[in-house]
Short mmCIF file of C-alpha atoms and ligand atoms in Angstrom, two decimals:
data_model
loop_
_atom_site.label_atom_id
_atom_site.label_comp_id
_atom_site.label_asym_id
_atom_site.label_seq_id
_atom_site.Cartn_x
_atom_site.Cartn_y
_atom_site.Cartn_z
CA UNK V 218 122.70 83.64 79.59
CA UNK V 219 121.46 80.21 77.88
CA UNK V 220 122.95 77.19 79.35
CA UNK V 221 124.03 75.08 76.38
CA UNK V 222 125.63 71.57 76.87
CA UNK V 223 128.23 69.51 75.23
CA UNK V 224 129.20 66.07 74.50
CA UNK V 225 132.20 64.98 72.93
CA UNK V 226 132.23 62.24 70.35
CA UNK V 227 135.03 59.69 70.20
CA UNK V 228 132.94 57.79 66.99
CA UNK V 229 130.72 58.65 63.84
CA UNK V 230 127.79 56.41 66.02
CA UNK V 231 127.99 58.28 68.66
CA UNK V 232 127.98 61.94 66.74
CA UNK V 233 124.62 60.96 64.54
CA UNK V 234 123.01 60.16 67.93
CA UNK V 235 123.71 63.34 69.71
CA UNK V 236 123.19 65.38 66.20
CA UNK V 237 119.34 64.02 66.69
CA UNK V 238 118.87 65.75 70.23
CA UNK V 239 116.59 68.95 69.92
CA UNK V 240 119.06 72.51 69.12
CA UNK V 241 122.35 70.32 68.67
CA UNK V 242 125.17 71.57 66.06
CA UNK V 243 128.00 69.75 65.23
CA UNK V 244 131.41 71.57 66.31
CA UNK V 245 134.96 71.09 64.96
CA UNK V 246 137.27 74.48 64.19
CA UNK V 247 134.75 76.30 65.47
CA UNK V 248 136.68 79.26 63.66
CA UNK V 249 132.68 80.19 61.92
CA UNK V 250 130.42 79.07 64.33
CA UNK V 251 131.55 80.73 67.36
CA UNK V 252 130.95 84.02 65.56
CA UNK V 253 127.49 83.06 65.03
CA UNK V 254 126.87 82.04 68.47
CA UNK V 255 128.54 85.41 69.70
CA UNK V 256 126.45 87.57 67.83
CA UNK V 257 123.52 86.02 68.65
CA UNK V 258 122.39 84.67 65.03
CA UNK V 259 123.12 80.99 65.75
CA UNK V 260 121.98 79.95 69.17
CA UNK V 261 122.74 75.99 69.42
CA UNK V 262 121.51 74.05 73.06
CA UNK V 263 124.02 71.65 72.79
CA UNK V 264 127.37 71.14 70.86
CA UNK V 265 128.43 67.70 69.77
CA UNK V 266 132.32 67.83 69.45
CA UNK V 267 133.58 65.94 66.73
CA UNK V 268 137.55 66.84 66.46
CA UNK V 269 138.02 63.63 68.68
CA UNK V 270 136.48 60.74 66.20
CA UNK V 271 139.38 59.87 64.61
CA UNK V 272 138.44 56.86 62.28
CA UNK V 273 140.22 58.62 59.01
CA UNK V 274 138.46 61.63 59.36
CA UNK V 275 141.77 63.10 60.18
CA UNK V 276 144.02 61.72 57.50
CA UNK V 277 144.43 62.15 53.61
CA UNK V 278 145.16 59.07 51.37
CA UNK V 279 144.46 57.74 48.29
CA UNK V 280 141.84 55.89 46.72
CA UNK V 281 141.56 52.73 44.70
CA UNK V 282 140.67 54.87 41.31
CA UNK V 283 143.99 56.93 41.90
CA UNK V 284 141.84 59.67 43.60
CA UNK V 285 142.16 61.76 46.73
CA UNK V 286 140.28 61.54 50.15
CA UNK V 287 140.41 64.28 52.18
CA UNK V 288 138.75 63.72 55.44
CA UNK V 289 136.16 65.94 56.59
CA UNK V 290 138.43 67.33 59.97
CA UNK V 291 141.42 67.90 58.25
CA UNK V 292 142.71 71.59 59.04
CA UNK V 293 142.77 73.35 56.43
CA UNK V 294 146.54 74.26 56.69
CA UNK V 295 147.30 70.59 56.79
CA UNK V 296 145.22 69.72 53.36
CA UNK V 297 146.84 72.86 52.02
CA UNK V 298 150.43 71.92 52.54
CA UNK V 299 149.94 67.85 52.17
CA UNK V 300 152.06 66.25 49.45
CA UNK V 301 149.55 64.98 47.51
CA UNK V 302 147.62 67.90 47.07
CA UNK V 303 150.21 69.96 46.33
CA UNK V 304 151.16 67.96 43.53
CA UNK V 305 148.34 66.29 42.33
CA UNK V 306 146.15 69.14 43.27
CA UNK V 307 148.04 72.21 43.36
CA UNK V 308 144.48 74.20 42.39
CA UNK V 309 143.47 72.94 46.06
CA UNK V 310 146.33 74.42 47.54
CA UNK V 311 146.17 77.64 46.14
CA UNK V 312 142.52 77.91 47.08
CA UNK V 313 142.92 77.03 50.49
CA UNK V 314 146.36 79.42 50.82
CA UNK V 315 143.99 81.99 49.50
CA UNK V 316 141.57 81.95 52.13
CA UNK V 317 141.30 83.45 55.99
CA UNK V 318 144.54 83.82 57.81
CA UNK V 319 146.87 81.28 58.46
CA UNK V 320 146.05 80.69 62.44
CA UNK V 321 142.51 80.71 61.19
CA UNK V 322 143.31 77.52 58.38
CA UNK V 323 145.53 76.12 61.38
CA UNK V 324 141.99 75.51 63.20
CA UNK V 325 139.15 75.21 60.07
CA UNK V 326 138.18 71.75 59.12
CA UNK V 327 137.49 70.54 55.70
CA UNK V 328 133.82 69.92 56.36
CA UNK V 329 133.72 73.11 58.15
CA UNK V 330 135.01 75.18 55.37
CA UNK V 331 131.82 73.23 53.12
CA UNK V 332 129.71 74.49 55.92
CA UNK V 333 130.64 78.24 56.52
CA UNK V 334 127.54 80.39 56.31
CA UNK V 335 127.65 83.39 54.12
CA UNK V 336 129.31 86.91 55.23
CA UNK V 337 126.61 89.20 54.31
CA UNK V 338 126.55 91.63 56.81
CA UNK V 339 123.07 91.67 57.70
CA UNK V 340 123.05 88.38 58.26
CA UNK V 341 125.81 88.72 60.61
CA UNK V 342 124.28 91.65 62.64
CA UNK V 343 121.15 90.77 64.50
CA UNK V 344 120.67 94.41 64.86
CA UNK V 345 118.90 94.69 61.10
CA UNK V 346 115.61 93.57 61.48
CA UNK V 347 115.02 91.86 57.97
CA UNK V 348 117.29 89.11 56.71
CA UNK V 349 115.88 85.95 55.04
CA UNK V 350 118.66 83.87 55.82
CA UNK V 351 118.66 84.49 59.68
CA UNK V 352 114.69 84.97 59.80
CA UNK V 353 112.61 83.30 57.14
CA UNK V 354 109.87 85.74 55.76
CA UNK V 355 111.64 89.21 57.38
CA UNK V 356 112.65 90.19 54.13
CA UNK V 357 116.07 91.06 52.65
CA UNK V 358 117.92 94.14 53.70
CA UNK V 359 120.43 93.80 51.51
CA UNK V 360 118.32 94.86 48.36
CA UNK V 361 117.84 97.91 49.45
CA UNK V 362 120.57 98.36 51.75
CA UNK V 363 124.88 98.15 50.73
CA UNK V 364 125.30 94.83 48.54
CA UNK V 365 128.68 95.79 46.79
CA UNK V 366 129.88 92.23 47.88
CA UNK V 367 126.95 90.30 46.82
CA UNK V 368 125.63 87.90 44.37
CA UNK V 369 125.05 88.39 40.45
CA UNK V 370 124.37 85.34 38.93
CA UNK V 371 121.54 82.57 40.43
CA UNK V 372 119.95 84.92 43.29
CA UNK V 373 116.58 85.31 43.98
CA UNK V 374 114.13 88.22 45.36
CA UNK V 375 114.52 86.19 48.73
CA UNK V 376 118.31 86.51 48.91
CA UNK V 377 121.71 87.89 47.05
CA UNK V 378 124.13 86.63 49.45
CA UNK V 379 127.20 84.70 48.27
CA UNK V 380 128.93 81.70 49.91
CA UNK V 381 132.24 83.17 51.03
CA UNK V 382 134.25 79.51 50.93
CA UNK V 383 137.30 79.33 48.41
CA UNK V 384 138.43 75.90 49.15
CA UNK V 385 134.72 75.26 47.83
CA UNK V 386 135.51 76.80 44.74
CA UNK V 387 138.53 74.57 43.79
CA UNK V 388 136.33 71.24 44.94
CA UNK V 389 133.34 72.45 41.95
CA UNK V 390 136.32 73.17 39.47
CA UNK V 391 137.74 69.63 40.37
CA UNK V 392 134.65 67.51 40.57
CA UNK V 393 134.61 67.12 44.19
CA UNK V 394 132.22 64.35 46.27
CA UNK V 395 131.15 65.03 49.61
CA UNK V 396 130.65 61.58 51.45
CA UNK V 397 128.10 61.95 54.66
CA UNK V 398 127.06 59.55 57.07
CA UNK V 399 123.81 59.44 58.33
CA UNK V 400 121.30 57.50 60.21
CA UNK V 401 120.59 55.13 57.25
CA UNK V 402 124.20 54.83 56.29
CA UNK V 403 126.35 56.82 53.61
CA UNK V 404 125.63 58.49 50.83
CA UNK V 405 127.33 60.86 48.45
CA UNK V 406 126.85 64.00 47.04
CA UNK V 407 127.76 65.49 43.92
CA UNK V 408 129.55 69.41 44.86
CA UNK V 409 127.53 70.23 42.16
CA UNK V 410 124.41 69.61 44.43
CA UNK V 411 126.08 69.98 47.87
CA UNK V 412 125.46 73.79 47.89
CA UNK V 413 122.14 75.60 47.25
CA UNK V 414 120.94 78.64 45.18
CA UNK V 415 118.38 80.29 47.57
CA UNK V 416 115.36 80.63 46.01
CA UNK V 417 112.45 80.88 48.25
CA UNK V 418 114.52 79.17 51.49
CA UNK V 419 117.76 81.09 51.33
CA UNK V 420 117.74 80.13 55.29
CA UNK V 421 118.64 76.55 53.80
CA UNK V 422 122.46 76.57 52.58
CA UNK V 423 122.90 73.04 51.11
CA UNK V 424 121.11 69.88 50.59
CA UNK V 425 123.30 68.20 53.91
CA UNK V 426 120.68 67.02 56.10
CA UNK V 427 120.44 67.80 59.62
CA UNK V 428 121.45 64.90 61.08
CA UNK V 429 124.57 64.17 59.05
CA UNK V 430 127.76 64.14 59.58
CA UNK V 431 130.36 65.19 56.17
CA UNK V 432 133.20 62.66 56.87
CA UNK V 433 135.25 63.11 53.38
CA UNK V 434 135.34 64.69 50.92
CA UNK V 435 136.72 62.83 47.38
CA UNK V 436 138.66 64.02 44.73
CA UNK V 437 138.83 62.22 41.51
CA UNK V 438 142.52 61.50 39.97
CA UNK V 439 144.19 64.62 39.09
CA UNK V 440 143.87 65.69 35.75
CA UNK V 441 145.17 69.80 36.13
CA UNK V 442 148.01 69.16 38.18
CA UNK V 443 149.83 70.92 35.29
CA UNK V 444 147.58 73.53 34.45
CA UNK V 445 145.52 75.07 36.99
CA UNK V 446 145.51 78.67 38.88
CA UNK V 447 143.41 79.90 41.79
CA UNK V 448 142.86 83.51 41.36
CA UNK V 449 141.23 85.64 44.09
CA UNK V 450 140.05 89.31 43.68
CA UNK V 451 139.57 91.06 47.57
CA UNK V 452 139.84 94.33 48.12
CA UNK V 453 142.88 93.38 50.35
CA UNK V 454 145.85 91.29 49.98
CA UNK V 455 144.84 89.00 52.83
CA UNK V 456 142.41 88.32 55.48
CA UNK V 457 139.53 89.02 52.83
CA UNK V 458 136.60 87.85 50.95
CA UNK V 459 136.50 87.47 47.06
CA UNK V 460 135.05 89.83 45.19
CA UNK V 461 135.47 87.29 42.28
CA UNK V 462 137.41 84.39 42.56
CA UNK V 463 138.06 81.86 39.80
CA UNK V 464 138.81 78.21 39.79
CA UNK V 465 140.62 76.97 36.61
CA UNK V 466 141.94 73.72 35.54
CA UNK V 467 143.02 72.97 31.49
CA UNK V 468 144.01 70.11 29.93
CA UNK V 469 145.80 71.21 26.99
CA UNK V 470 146.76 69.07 23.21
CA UNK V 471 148.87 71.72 21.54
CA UNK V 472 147.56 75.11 21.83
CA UNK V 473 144.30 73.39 22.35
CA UNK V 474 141.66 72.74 24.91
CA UNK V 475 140.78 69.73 25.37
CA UNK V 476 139.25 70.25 28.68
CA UNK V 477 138.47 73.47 30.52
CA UNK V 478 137.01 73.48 34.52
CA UNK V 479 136.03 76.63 35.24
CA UNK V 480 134.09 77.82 38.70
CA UNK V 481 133.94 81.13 39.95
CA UNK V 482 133.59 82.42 43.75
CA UNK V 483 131.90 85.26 44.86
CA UNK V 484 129.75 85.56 42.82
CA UNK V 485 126.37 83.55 44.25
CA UNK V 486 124.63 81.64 46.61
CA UNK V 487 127.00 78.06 45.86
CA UNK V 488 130.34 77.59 43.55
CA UNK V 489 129.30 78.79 40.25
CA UNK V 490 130.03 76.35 37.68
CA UNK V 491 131.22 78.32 34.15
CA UNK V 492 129.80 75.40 31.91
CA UNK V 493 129.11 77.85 29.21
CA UNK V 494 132.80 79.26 29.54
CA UNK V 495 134.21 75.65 29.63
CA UNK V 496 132.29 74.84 26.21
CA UNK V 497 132.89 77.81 24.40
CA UNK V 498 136.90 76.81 25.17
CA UNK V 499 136.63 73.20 24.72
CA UNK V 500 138.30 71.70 21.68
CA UNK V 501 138.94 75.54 20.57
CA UNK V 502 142.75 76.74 20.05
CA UNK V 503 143.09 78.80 23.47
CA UNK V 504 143.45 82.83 22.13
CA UNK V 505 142.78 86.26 23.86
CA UNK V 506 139.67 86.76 20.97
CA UNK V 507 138.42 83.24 22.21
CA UNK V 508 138.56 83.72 26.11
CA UNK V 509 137.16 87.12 26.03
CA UNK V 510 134.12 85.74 24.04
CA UNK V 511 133.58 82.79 26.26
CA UNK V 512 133.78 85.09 29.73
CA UNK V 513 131.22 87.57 28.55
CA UNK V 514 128.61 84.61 27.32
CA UNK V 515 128.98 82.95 30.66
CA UNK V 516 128.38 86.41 32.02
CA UNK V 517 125.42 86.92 30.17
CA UNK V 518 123.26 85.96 32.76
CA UNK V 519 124.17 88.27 35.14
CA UNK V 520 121.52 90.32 37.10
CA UNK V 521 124.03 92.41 39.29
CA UNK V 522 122.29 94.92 41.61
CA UNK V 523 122.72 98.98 42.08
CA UNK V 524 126.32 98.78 43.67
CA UNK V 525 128.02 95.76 42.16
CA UNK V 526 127.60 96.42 38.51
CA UNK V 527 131.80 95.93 38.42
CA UNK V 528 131.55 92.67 39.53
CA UNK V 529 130.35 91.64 35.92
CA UNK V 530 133.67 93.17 33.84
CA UNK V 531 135.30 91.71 36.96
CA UNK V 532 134.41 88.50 36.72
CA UNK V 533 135.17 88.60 32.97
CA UNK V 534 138.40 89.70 33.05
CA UNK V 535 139.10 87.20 35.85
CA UNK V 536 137.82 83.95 33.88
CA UNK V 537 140.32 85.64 31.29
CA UNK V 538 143.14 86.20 33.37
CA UNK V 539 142.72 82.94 35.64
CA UNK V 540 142.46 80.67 32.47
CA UNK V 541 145.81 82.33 30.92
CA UNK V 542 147.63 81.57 33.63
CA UNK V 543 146.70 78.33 33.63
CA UNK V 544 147.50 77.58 30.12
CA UNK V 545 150.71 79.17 31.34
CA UNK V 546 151.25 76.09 34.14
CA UNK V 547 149.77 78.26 36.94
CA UNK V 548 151.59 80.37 39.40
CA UNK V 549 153.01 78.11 41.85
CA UNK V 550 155.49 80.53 43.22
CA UNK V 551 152.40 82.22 44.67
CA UNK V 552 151.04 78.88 46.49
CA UNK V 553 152.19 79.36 50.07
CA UNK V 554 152.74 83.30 50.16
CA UNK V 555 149.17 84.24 50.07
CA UNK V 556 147.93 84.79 53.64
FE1 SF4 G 607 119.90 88.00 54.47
FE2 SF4 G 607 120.53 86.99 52.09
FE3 SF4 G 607 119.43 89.36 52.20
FE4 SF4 G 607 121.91 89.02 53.16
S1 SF4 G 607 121.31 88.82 51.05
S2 SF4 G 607 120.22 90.19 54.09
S3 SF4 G 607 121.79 86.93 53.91
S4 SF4 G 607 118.47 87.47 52.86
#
């Protein structure tokens, strides 16, 4: 038994001085980093609680540009089902429906959801002996082990795991900032940049520093409120992981694209960004011919392994089918049944 302590934080000051003590985590939901702790692959000596900060890190509103801020512990059920993502954001919603179960999104935070460490199941299981992630330099079991779930586009020799988040998704396809606090003040970060690819430190997950805190994350003003569709493949209707996911948001003149923000989940290390989809699309009358050809080029760079070549036709046909309904003014009659 390891004794571990805990403090609870009533302000942002107080949280980035307890962050700097040796072996302490921040905890919110908790609904991912319990796990970790009870298997034994995170082992934290003290927990710095921040659900009790308060300071807007609760709350949604607007901002002066017409954009959203979400703060970083708002549940995900809450951010889900809050009027101004639903309607200025409905891709949001549909992403966050879309993932866990609903007493799960009743606890998970915002920031946690950015945070949630991958599901490969070596990772997970302490019993494997070789797992980058969990212990730099062991090796990755997962290359030569089961990796039907994992990563074909952006992985390295060091790691193929994927980041299981779909709320993540949404924020790359939107444009998403993550603001953080830290001991020299705020910055923010691009989505684009929050998450990592692994390379040669898969143990690192994004470019968050220790000792900050996410307090918001920022959504610019909507621009696919009309035409935008979440769509997860899982091998179950809920309580699943993608398979492939795909984020899609159109602006539409006509027939025509005039903008196209494409990201696709489960599919690598971070949010993959489909910039060669959205340019193939862009300023092109949408057509089956024209989607198809833009969803295999973005594919091109695929390297899936022995037991996940599907997840390349997969993906495909997802960008395909994702975009179309879309163009079609998404599928909000699913937004809210998904669990
Ligand atoms: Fe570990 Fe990554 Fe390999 Fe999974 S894919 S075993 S997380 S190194």
């Amino acid at each position: 038994m390891e004794a571990i302590s805990y403090e609870r934080a009533f302000d942002v000051a107080t949280a980035l001085r307890a962050i700097r003590e040796p072996g302490a985590v921040f905890i919110g939901g908790g609904t991912n980093l319990v796990d970790l702790m009870k298997g034994g692959v995170q082992r934290p000596l003290k927990l710095v609680d921040i659900t009790h900060i308060g300071a807007g890190l609760d709350t949604i509103g607007t901002l002066p540009d017409g954009g959203l801020r979400i703060g970083a512990l708002v549940r995900n059920s809450d951010a889900a089902n809050h009027a101004l993502v639903r309607e200025g954001y409905p891709l949001l919603t549909e992403a966050l429906l879309a993932g866990a179960s609903a007493q799960l999104r009743n606890m998970a935070t915002v920031g946690g959801n950015l945070m949630q460490r991958t599901r490969c199941p070596y990772f997970y299981d302490t019993a494997f002996p070789s797992c980058n992630k969990r212990l730099p330099g062991s090796g990755c079991g997962a290359i030569a082990g089961h990796h039907r779930g994992h990563a074909i586009l952006g992985a390295s020799p060091q790691c193929i795991a994927v980041n299981p988040s779909d709320m993540s998704v949404a924020l790359a396809a939107l444009d998403a900032t993550v603001r953080v606090a830290g001991q020299d003040g705020e910055r923010l970060i691009p989505i684009s940049e929050f998450h990592r690819l692994p390379g040669d430190r898969p143990d690192i997950d994004t470019t968050l520093r220790p000792d900050e805190l996410i307090t918001a994350v920022e959504l610019p003003p909507p621009a696919f409120a009309h035409h935008a569709h979440y769509l997860k493949v899982r091998d179950r209707a809920s309580y699943a992981f993608a398979l492939v996911s795909v984020a899609a948001g159109l602006r539409l003149d006509g027939n025509a694209v005039s903008t196209a923000h494409i990201a696709l989940g489960g599919v690598a290390h971070k949010p993959w960004r489909a910039t060669i989809a959205e340019r193939m699309l862009t300023g092109r009358p949408l057509s089956d011919a024209t989607l198809r050809e833009a969803a295999a080029a973005e594919l091109r760079a695929a390297h899936p392994q022995r037991e996940n070549r599907f997840k390349v036709a997969l993906a495909e046909r997802s960008i395909v089918r994702a975009v179309e309904v879309a163009a079609r003014g998404g599928d909000t009659g699913r937004t809210g049944a998904t669990t």
